[in-house]
mmCIF file of C-alpha atoms and ligand atoms in Angstrom:
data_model
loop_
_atom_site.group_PDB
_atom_site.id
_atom_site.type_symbol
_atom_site.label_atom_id
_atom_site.label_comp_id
_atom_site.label_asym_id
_atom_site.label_seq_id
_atom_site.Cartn_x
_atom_site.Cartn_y
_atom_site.Cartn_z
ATOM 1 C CA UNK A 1 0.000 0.000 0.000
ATOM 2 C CA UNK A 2 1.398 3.340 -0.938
ATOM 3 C CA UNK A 3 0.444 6.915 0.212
ATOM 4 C CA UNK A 4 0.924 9.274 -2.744
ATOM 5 C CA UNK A 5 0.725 12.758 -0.792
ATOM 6 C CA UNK A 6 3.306 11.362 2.117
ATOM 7 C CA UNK A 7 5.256 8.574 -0.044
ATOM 8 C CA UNK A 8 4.694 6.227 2.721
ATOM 9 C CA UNK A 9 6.807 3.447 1.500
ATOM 10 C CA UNK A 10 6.089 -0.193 3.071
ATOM 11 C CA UNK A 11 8.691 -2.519 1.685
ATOM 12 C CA UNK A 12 11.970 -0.383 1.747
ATOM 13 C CA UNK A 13 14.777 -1.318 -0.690
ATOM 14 C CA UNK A 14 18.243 -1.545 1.005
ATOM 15 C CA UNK A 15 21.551 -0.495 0.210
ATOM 16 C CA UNK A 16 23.848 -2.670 -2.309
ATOM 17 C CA UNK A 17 26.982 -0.843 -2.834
ATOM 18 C CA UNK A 18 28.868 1.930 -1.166
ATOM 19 C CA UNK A 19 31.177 3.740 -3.772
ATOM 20 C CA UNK A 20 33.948 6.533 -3.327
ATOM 21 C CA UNK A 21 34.023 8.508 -5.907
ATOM 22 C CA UNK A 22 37.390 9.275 -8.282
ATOM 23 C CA UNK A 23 39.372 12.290 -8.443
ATOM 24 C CA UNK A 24 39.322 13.677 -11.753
ATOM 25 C CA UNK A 25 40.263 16.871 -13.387
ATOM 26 C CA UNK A 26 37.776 18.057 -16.326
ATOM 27 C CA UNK A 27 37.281 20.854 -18.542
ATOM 28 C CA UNK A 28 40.170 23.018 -18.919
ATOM 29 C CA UNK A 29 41.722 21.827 -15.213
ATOM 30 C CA UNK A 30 38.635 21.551 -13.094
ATOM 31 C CA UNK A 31 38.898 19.338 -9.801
ATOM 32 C CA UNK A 32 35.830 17.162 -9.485
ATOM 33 C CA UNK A 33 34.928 14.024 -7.950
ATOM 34 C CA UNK A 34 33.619 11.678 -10.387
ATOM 35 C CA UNK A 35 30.922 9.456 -8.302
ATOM 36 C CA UNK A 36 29.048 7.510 -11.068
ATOM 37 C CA UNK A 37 31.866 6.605 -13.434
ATOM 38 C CA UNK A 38 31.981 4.900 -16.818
ATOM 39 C CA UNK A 39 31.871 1.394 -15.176
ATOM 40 C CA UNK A 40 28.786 1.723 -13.943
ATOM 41 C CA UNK A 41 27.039 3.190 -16.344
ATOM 42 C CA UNK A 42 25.007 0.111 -16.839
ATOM 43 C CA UNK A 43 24.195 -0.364 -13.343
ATOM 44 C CA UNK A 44 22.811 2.828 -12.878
ATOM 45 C CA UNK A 45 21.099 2.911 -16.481
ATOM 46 C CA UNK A 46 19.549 5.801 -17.503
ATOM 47 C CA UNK A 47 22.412 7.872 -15.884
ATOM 48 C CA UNK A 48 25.767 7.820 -17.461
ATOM 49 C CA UNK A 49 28.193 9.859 -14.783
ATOM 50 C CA UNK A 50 27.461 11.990 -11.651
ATOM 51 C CA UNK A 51 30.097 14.725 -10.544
ATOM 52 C CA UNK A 52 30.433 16.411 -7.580
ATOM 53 C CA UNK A 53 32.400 19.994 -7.481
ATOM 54 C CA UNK A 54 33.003 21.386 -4.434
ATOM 55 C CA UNK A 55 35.923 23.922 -3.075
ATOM 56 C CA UNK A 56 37.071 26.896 -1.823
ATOM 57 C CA UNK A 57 40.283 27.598 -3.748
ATOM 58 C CA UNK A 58 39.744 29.194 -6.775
ATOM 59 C CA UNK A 59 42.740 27.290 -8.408
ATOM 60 C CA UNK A 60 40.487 24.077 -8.367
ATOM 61 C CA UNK A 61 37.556 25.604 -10.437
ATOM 62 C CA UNK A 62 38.605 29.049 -12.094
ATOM 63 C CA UNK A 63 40.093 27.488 -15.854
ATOM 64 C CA UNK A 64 36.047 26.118 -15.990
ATOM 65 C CA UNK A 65 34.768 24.361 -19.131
ATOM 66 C CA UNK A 66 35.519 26.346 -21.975
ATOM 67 C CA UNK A 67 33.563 25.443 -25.414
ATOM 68 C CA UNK A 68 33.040 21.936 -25.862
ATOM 69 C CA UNK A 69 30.571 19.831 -27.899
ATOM 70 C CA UNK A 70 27.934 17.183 -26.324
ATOM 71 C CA UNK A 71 25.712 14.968 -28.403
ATOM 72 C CA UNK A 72 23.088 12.255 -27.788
ATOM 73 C CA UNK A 73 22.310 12.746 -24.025
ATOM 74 C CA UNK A 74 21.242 15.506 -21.603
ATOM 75 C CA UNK A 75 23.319 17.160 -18.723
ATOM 76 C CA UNK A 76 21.807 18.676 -15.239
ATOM 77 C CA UNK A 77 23.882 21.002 -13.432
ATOM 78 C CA UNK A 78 23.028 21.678 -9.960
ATOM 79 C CA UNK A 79 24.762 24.901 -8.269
ATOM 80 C CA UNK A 80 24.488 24.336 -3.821
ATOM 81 C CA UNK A 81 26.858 27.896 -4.093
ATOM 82 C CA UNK A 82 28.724 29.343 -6.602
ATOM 83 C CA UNK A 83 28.287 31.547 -10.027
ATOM 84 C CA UNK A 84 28.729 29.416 -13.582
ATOM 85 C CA UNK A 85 27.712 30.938 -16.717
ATOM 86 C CA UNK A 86 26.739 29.197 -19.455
ATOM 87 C CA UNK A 87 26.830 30.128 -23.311
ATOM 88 C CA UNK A 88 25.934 27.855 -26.039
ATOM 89 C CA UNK A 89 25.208 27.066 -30.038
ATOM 90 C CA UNK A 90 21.745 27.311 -29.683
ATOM 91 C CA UNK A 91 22.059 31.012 -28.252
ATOM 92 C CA UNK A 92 21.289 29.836 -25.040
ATOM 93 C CA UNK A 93 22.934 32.007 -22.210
ATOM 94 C CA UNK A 94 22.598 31.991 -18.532
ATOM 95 C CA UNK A 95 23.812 32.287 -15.183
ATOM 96 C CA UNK A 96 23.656 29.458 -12.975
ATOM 97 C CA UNK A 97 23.958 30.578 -9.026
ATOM 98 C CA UNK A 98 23.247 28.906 -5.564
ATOM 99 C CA UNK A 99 20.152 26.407 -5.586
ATOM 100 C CA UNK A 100 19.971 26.709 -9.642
ATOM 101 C CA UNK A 101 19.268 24.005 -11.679
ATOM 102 C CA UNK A 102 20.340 23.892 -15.485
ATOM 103 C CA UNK A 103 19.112 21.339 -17.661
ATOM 104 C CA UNK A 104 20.608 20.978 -21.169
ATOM 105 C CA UNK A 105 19.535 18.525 -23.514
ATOM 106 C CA UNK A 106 22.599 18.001 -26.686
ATOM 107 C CA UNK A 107 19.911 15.906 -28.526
ATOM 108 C CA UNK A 108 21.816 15.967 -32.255
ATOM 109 C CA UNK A 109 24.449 18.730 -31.129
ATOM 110 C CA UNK A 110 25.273 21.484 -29.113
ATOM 111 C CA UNK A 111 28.484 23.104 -28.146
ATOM 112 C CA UNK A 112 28.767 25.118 -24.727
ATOM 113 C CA UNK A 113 31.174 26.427 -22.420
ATOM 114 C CA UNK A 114 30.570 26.326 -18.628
ATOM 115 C CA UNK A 115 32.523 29.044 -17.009
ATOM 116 C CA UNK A 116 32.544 30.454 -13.054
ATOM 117 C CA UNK A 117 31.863 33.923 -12.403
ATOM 118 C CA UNK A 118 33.480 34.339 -9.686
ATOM 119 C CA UNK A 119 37.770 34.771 -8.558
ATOM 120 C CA UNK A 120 37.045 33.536 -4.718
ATOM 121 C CA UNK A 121 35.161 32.056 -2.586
ATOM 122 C CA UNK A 122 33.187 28.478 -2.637
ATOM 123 C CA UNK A 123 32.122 26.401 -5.677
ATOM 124 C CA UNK A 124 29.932 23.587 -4.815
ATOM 125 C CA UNK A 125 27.640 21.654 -6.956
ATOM 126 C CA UNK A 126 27.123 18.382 -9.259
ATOM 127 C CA UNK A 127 26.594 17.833 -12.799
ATOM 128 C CA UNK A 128 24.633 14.680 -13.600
ATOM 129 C CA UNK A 129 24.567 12.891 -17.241
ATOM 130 C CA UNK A 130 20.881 11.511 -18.252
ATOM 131 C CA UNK A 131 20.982 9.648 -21.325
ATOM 132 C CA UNK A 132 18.436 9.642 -24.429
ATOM 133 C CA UNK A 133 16.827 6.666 -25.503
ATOM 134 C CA UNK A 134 18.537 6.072 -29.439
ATOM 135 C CA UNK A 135 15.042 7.411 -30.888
ATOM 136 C CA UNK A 136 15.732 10.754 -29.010
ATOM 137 C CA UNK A 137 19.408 10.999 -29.486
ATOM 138 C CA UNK A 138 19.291 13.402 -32.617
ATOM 139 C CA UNK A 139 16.235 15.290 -31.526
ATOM 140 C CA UNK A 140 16.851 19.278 -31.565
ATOM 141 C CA UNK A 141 18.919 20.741 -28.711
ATOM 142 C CA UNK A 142 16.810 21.911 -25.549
ATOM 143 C CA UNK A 143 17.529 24.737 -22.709
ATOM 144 C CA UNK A 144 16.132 25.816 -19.378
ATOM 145 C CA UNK A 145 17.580 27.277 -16.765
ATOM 146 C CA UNK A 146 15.869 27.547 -13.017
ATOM 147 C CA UNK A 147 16.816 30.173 -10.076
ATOM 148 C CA UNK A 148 16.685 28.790 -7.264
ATOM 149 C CA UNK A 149 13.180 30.123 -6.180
ATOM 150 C CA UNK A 150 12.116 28.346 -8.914
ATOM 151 C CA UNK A 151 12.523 24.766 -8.151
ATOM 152 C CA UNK A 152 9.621 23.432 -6.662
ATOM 153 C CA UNK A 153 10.250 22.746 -2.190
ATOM 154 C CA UNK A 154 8.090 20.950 0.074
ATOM 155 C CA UNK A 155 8.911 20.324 3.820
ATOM 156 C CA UNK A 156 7.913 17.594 5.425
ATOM 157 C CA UNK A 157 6.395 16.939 9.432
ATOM 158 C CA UNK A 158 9.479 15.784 10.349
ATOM 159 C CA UNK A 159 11.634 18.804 9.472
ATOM 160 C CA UNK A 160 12.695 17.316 5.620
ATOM 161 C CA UNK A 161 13.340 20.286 3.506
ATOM 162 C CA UNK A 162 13.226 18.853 -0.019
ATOM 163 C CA UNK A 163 13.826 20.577 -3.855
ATOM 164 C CA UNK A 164 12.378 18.063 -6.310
ATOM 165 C CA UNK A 165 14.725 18.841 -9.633
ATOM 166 C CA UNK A 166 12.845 16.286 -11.625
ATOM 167 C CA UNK A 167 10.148 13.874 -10.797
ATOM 168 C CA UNK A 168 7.511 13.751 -8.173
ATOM 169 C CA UNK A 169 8.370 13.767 -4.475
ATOM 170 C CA UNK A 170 4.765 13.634 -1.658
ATOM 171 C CA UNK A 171 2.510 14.742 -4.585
ATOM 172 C CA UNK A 172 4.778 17.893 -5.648
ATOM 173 C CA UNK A 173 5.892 17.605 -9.569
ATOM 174 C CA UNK A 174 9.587 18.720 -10.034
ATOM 175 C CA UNK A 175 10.802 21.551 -12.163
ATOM 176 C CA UNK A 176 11.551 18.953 -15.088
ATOM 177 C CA UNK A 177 9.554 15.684 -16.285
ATOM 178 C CA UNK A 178 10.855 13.385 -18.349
ATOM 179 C CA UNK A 179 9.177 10.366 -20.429
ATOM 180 C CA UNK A 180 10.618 6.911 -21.102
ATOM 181 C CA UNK A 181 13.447 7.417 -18.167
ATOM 182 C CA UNK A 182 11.121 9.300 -16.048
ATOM 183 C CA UNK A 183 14.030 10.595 -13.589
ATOM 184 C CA UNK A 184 13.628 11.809 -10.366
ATOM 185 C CA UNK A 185 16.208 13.953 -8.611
ATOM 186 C CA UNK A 186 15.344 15.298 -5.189
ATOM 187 C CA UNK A 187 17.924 17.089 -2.764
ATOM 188 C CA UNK A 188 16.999 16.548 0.679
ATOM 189 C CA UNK A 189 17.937 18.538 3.893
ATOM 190 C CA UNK A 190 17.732 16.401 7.304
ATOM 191 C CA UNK A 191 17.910 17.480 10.817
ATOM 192 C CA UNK A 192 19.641 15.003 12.948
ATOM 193 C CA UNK A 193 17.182 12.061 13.223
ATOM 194 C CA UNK A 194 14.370 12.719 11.334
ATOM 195 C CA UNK A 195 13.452 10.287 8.637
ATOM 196 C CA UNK A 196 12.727 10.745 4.926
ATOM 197 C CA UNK A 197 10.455 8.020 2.258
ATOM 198 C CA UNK A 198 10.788 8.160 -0.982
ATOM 199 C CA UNK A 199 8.413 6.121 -3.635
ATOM 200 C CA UNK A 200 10.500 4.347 -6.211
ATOM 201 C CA UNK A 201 9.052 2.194 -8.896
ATOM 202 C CA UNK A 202 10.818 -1.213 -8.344
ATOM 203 C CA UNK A 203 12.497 -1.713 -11.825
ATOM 204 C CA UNK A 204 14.097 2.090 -11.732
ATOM 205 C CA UNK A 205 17.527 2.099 -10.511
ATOM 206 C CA UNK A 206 18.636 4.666 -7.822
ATOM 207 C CA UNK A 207 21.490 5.619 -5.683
ATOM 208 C CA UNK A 208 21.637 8.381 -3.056
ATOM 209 C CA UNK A 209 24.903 10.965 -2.834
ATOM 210 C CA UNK A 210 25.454 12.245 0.971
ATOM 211 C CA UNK A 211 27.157 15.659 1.011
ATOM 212 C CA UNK A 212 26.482 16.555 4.746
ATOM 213 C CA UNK A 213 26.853 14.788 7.223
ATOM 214 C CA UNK A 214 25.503 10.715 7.481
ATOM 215 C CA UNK A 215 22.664 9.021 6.413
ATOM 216 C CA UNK A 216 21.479 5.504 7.308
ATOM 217 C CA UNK A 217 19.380 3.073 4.659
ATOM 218 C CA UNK A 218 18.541 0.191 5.965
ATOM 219 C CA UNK A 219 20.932 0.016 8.606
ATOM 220 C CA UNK A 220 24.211 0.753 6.524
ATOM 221 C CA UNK A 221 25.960 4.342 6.433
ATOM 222 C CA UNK A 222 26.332 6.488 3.950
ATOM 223 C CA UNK A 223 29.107 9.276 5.009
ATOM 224 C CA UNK A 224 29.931 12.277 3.089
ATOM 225 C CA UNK A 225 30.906 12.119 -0.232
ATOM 226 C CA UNK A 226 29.566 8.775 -0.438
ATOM 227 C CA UNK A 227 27.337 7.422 -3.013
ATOM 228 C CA UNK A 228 24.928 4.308 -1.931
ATOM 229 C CA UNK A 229 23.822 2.639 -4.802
ATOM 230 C CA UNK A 230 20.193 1.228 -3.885
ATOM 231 C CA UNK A 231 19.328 -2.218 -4.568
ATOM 232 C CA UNK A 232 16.526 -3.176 -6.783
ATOM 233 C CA UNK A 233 14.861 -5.253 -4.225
ATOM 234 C CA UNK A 234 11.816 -7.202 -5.555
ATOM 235 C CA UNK A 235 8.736 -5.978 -4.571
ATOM 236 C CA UNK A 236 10.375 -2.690 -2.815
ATOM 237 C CA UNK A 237 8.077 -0.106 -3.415
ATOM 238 C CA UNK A 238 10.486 2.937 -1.988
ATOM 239 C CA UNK A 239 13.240 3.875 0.261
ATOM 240 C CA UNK A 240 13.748 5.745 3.835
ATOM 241 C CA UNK A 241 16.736 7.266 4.975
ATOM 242 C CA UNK A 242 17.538 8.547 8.072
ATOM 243 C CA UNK A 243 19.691 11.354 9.130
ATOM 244 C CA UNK A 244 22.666 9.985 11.619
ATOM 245 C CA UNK A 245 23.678 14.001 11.814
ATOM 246 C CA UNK A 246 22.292 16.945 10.320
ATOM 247 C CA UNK A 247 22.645 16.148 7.066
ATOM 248 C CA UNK A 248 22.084 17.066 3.240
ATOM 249 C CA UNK A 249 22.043 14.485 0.124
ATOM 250 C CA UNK A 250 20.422 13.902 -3.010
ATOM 251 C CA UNK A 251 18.455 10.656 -4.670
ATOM 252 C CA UNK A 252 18.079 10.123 -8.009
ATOM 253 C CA UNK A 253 16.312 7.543 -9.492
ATOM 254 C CA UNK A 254 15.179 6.204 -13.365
ATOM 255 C CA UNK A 255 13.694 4.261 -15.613
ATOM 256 C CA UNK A 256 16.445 1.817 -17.376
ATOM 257 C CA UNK A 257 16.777 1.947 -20.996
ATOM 258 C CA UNK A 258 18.484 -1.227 -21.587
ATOM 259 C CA UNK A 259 19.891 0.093 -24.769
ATOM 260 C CA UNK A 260 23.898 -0.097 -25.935
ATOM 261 C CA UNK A 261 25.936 2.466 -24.648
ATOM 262 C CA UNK A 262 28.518 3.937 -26.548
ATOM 263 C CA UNK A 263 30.561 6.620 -25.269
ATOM 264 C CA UNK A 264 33.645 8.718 -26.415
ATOM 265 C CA UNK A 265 34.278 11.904 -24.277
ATOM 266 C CA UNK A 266 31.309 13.941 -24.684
ATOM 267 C CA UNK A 267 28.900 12.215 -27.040
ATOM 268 C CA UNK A 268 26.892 8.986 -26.376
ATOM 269 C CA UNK A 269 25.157 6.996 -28.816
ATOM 270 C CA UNK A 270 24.363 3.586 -29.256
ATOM 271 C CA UNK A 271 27.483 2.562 -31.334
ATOM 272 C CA UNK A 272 30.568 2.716 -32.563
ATOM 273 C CA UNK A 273 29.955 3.618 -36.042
ATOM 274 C CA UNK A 274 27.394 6.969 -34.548
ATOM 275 C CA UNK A 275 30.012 7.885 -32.523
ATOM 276 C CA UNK A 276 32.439 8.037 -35.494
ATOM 277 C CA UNK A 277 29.341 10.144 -37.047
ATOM 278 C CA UNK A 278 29.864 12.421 -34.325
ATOM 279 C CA UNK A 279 32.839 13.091 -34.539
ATOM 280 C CA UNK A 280 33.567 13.838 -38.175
ATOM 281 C CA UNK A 281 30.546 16.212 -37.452
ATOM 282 C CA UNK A 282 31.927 17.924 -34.748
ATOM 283 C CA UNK A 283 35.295 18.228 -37.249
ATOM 284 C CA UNK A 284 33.542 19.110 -40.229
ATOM 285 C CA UNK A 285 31.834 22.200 -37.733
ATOM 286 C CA UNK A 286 28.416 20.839 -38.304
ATOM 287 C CA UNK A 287 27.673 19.957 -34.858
ATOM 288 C CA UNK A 288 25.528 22.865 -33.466
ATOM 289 C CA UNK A 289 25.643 24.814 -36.550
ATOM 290 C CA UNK A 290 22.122 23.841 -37.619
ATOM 291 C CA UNK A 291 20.783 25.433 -34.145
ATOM 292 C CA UNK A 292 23.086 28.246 -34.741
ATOM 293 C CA UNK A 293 21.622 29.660 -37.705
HETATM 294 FE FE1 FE B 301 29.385 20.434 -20.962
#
């Protein structure tokens, strides 16, 4: 039995994997730590990488993401503090700043640069990969960009302070929907005890980042800057985690697409011989020209 407006879960999935994330530079010398990597991209299927930026020296962010191309999958950026402006193909420009969600979908072709507006101070944030299903993969490029104050909050009886991204958390639609991999992406804050439930369809796969503090699933700890990956329990209908210490994470779940994944750098399709498409495209200048005009 599920509760729609509460998300009173009855049959709670557990946790099947902690993983420590990498750390990688990016962009044009960017420290990140890479938390869903390549390998397990098919694990976590629809998502193809999670990142997680976060630091107070500016040497670590300030060379940003100059122009680069992306094709066949969308990216989320999600600012907690900091000032990243974006400028793309498409014509697209905007600046992304604390609690600001971008969502960028390449589709066919887009090339952007992601660059911080700011010489001090703290940049902290993620950027998550959601791929297309190989019908969608050459649609047109898509842009939105949301302040903040625009991402639809709830709080919840026990003190939960939640921002639902994309997806529906306790009856309250997110700022994006998405058919076929139907993501959700929540970020939670939880005082020191209280207890969160989130509905998951069973067959979606979902994992849960901590970035403050500790949460418990099921038991098992999940410490700062670690990612649990949830298991796919049958007949789970959900998950509850509980805050160890004041703490702030966020869960993202999806649909699978069970599809080949074929990745070089920044485009994924569904094979090799697309990706060598993409390529020669992006050589011959034709990627994001079209959108351009
Ligand atoms: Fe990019």
């Amino acid at each position: 039995m599920t509760d729609q407006a509460s998300d009173k879960v009855s049959t709670p999935r557990s946790v099947e994997r902690i993983i420590t994330g990498q750390a990688v530079m990016d962009g044009a010398g960017v420290k990140i730590n890479r938390v869903l990597t390549q390998t397990l991209q098919r694990r976590l299927d629809p998502f193809l990488m999670l990142d997680n930026f976060g630091s107070d020296q500016a040497n670590d962010y300030i060379a940003g993401f100059p122009s680069h191309p992306h094709r066949g999958f969308e990216t989320v950026t999600y600012m907690i503090e900091g000032r990243m402006r974006h400028k793309d193909s498409a014509g697209n420009e905007g600046l992304l700043t604390n609690g600001g969600v971008q969502w960028m979908t390449a589709g066919r072709g887009v090339i952007h640069s992601e660059m911080p507006e700011q010489e001090d101070g703290v940049m902290e944030g993620f950027q998550l990969w959601l791929n297309l299903p190989a019908r969608d993969k050459m649609r047109a490029p898509w842009y939105r960009d949301f302040n903040g104050a625009d991402v639809p909050a709830f709080s919840t009886a026990a003190g939960a302070k939640v921002k639902v991204i994309a997806g529906r958390s306790h009856g309250i639609d997110g700022a994006v929907q998405r058919a076929v991999t139907e993501p959700l992406y929540i970020d939670v804050d939880l005082p020191a005890g209280a207890s969160f439930s989130q509905l998951l369809p069973e067959g979606h796969n979902a994992f849960l980042f901590t970035y403050r503090g500790t949460v418990s699933v099921d038991g098992k700890a999940v410490a700062t800057g670690r990612m649990a990956i949830l298991a796919n329990t049958k007949g789970a209908d959900g998950v509850v985690i509980t805050a160890d210490a004041a703490s702030r994470f966020i869960l993202i779940a999806g649909q699978p697409l069970n599809e080949p994944i074929a990745q070089y750098g920044p485009f994924v399709m569904n094979t090799q011989a697309e990706l060598q498409t993409a390529v020669e495209d992006f050589r011959a200048g034709k990627l994001g020209e079209e959108a351009q005009a």
